[in-house]
Every structure is written in structure tokens, then in C-alpha cells.
Short mmCIF file of C-alpha atoms in Angstrom, two decimals:
data_model
loop_
_atom_site.label_atom_id
_atom_site.label_comp_id
_atom_site.label_asym_id
_atom_site.label_seq_id
_atom_site.Cartn_x
_atom_site.Cartn_y
_atom_site.Cartn_z
CA MET Q 1 0.08 0.06 -0.16
CA SER Q 2 1.14 3.53 -0.60
CA ASN Q 3 1.61 6.07 2.23
CA ALA Q 4 -1.62 7.77 1.31
CA GLU Q 5 -3.50 4.66 1.44
CA ASN Q 6 -1.88 3.77 4.65
CA PHE Q 7 -2.68 6.90 6.09
CA LEU Q 8 -6.40 7.01 4.93
CA THR Q 9 -6.71 3.41 6.57
CA GLY Q 10 -5.11 4.63 9.74
CA TYR Q 11 -7.04 7.93 10.06
CA LEU Q 12 -10.35 6.16 9.59
CA ASP Q 13 -9.39 3.62 12.17
CA ALA Q 14 -8.24 6.68 14.55
CA TRP Q 15 -11.59 8.45 14.10
CA ARG Q 16 -13.48 5.50 14.73
CA THR Q 17 -11.43 4.35 17.59
CA VAL Q 18 -10.22 7.52 19.16
CA ASP Q 19 -7.13 5.33 20.18
CA ALA Q 20 -4.21 7.63 20.98
CA ASP Q 21 -1.83 4.73 19.70
CA VAL Q 22 -3.39 4.73 16.26
CA VAL Q 23 -3.24 8.37 15.87
CA ARG Q 24 0.32 8.35 17.02
CA SER Q 25 1.30 5.75 14.32
CA ILE Q 26 0.08 7.70 11.55
CA PHE Q 27 1.65 11.16 12.62
CA ALA Q 28 5.10 12.07 12.99
CA PRO Q 29 6.36 13.31 16.39
CA ASP Q 30 6.51 16.82 14.95
CA ALA Q 31 3.56 16.85 12.81
CA ILE Q 32 1.18 19.96 12.00
CA TYR Q 33 -2.34 19.41 11.96
CA ARG Q 34 -4.93 21.74 10.46
CA GLY Q 35 -8.49 21.22 10.73
CA ARG Q 36 -9.87 23.87 8.77
CA ALA Q 37 -8.43 25.85 5.76
CA TYR Q 38 -8.27 29.03 7.57
CA ASP Q 39 -6.42 27.29 10.65
CA THR Q 40 -4.02 29.95 11.77
CA GLU Q 41 -3.16 28.14 15.04
CA PRO Q 42 -2.91 24.39 14.13
CA ASP Q 43 -2.01 21.69 16.54
CA GLU Q 44 1.62 21.27 16.50
CA GLY Q 45 3.36 17.98 17.78
CA ILE Q 46 1.79 14.50 18.63
CA ASP Q 47 0.75 15.24 21.94
CA ALA Q 48 -1.21 18.23 20.94
CA ILE Q 49 -2.78 16.21 17.93
CA VAL Q 50 -3.70 13.29 20.27
CA ALA Q 51 -5.26 15.84 22.83
CA MET Q 52 -7.42 17.28 19.95
CA TRP Q 53 -8.28 14.20 18.80
CA ASP Q 54 -9.55 13.14 22.24
CA ASP Q 55 -11.33 16.65 23.01
CA GLU Q 56 -13.15 16.66 19.50
CA GLN Q 57 -14.07 13.21 19.10
CA ASP Q 58 -17.31 12.16 17.27
CA ALA Q 59 -19.70 9.79 19.04
CA PRO Q 60 -19.64 6.19 17.49
CA GLY Q 61 -22.23 5.86 14.65
CA THR Q 62 -22.83 9.57 14.00
CA TRP Q 63 -20.74 9.71 10.88
CA SER Q 64 -19.67 7.87 7.82
CA TYR Q 65 -16.82 8.66 5.22
CA GLU Q 66 -17.06 7.68 1.89
CA GLY Q 67 -14.36 8.42 -0.86
CA GLY Q 68 -10.66 8.42 -0.46
CA VAL Q 69 -10.05 9.02 -4.23
CA ILE Q 70 -6.54 9.91 -4.46
CA GLU Q 71 -6.17 12.96 -6.55
CA MET Q 72 -2.47 13.51 -6.54
CA GLU Q 73 -0.06 11.21 -4.99
CA THR Q 74 4.07 11.09 -4.44
CA ALA Q 75 5.89 9.31 -1.87
CA ASP Q 76 6.21 12.52 0.02
CA ALA Q 77 2.61 14.03 -0.31
CA ALA Q 78 -0.97 13.16 -1.27
CA VAL Q 79 -4.31 15.10 -2.07
CA ILE Q 80 -7.32 12.89 -0.72
CA ARG Q 81 -10.97 13.76 -1.42
CA GLY Q 82 -13.87 12.40 0.28
CA THR Q 83 -17.29 13.00 1.75
CA THR Q 84 -18.17 12.96 5.35
CA SER Q 85 -21.68 12.74 6.65
CA TYR Q 86 -22.91 13.29 10.19
CA THR Q 87 -26.30 11.86 11.06
CA GLU Q 88 -26.89 13.68 14.35
CA GLY Q 89 -25.23 16.32 16.71
CA PRO Q 90 -23.91 19.67 16.14
CA LYS Q 91 -22.17 18.72 12.89
CA GLN Q 92 -25.37 17.23 11.33
CA GLY Q 93 -24.89 17.31 7.57
CA VAL Q 94 -22.81 16.45 4.60
CA TYR Q 95 -19.19 17.71 3.99
CA ASP Q 96 -17.01 17.64 1.21
CA ASN Q 97 -13.24 17.18 2.19
CA LEU Q 98 -9.84 17.71 0.55
CA TRP Q 99 -6.96 16.73 2.37
CA LEU Q 100 -3.37 17.70 2.02
CA VAL Q 101 -1.02 15.36 3.58
CA ARG Q 102 2.68 15.26 3.85
CA PHE Q 103 4.73 12.30 4.85
CA ASP Q 104 8.13 11.84 6.28
CA GLY Q 105 10.43 8.84 5.29
CA GLU Q 106 8.79 6.18 7.54
CA GLY Q 107 5.21 7.26 5.88
CA ARG Q 108 3.81 9.21 8.75
CA ALA Q 109 1.92 12.51 8.39
CA THR Q 110 4.01 15.53 8.93
CA GLU Q 111 1.46 18.06 7.84
CA PHE Q 112 -2.40 17.39 7.54
CA TRP Q 113 -4.52 20.03 6.12
CA ASP Q 114 -8.30 19.62 5.72
CA TRP Q 115 -10.25 22.00 3.53
CA TRP Q 116 -14.09 21.36 4.02
CA VAL Q 117 -17.40 22.71 3.04
CA GLU Q 118 -20.87 21.82 3.85
CA ARG Q 119 -23.25 21.01 1.30
CA LYS Q 120 -26.30 23.00 1.15
CA HIS Q 121 -29.56 21.85 0.05
#
């Protein structure tokens, strides 16, 4: 599997389980995580990313993800496209996502940037 495919599989597993070990396995120790296109204060470092995942976790069964189409991929970076649907809660709705992920030599993300937009009916 490619770095992008491994990352996507791990990311979805981490999202489902909110398991700190899974999060740590897909992000480099000095990774930068931007959860929004306009994120001027990203989470920096694996401990901050794990804490953010714990604080912002989505309840099990309230979301689904479709896609994972690799728009562009090299060994060092990938652009991943998908759709996230939330069935309940404050995020309820459908969101189109475009992720920029940069990788280190071990295939872990050094930078993650999520551009998302909510679909309007």
C-alpha cells in the first residue's frame, strides 16, 4: 500500500476508535495538523494532536466517510478527496473534504490540512 492509502486507513481507524496509539502511528512526532482551511493556530506535535482528537471526538455511529480518491500522490505528499456525513449532533450534515497530507520517510504524516465545505440543499 502507498503512504496515502496507509494514512487514510489509519486515519479512519483513529477516527472510529479515538485510540491514541493509532493516532500516534499515523502522525510524525513533530506533525502539524490543520483541521480547517483557515486554521492559523494548528495543533503542533503529536501530543497536541492526540489531545485534540480526544477533545473533538465524534460519537460512534454518528458519522460515515466515503471516498478516499487519491487526486495526486507522491511518496512525500498526497491530496485525498472524500465526503463525510454526520447523522446527528451539532455537525449534522454532509461535508466535502479535500486533505493535503505530507509524509516523512517512514510514511507518517508531517502535515495534515483539511479543506471542507458543508453541502447546502
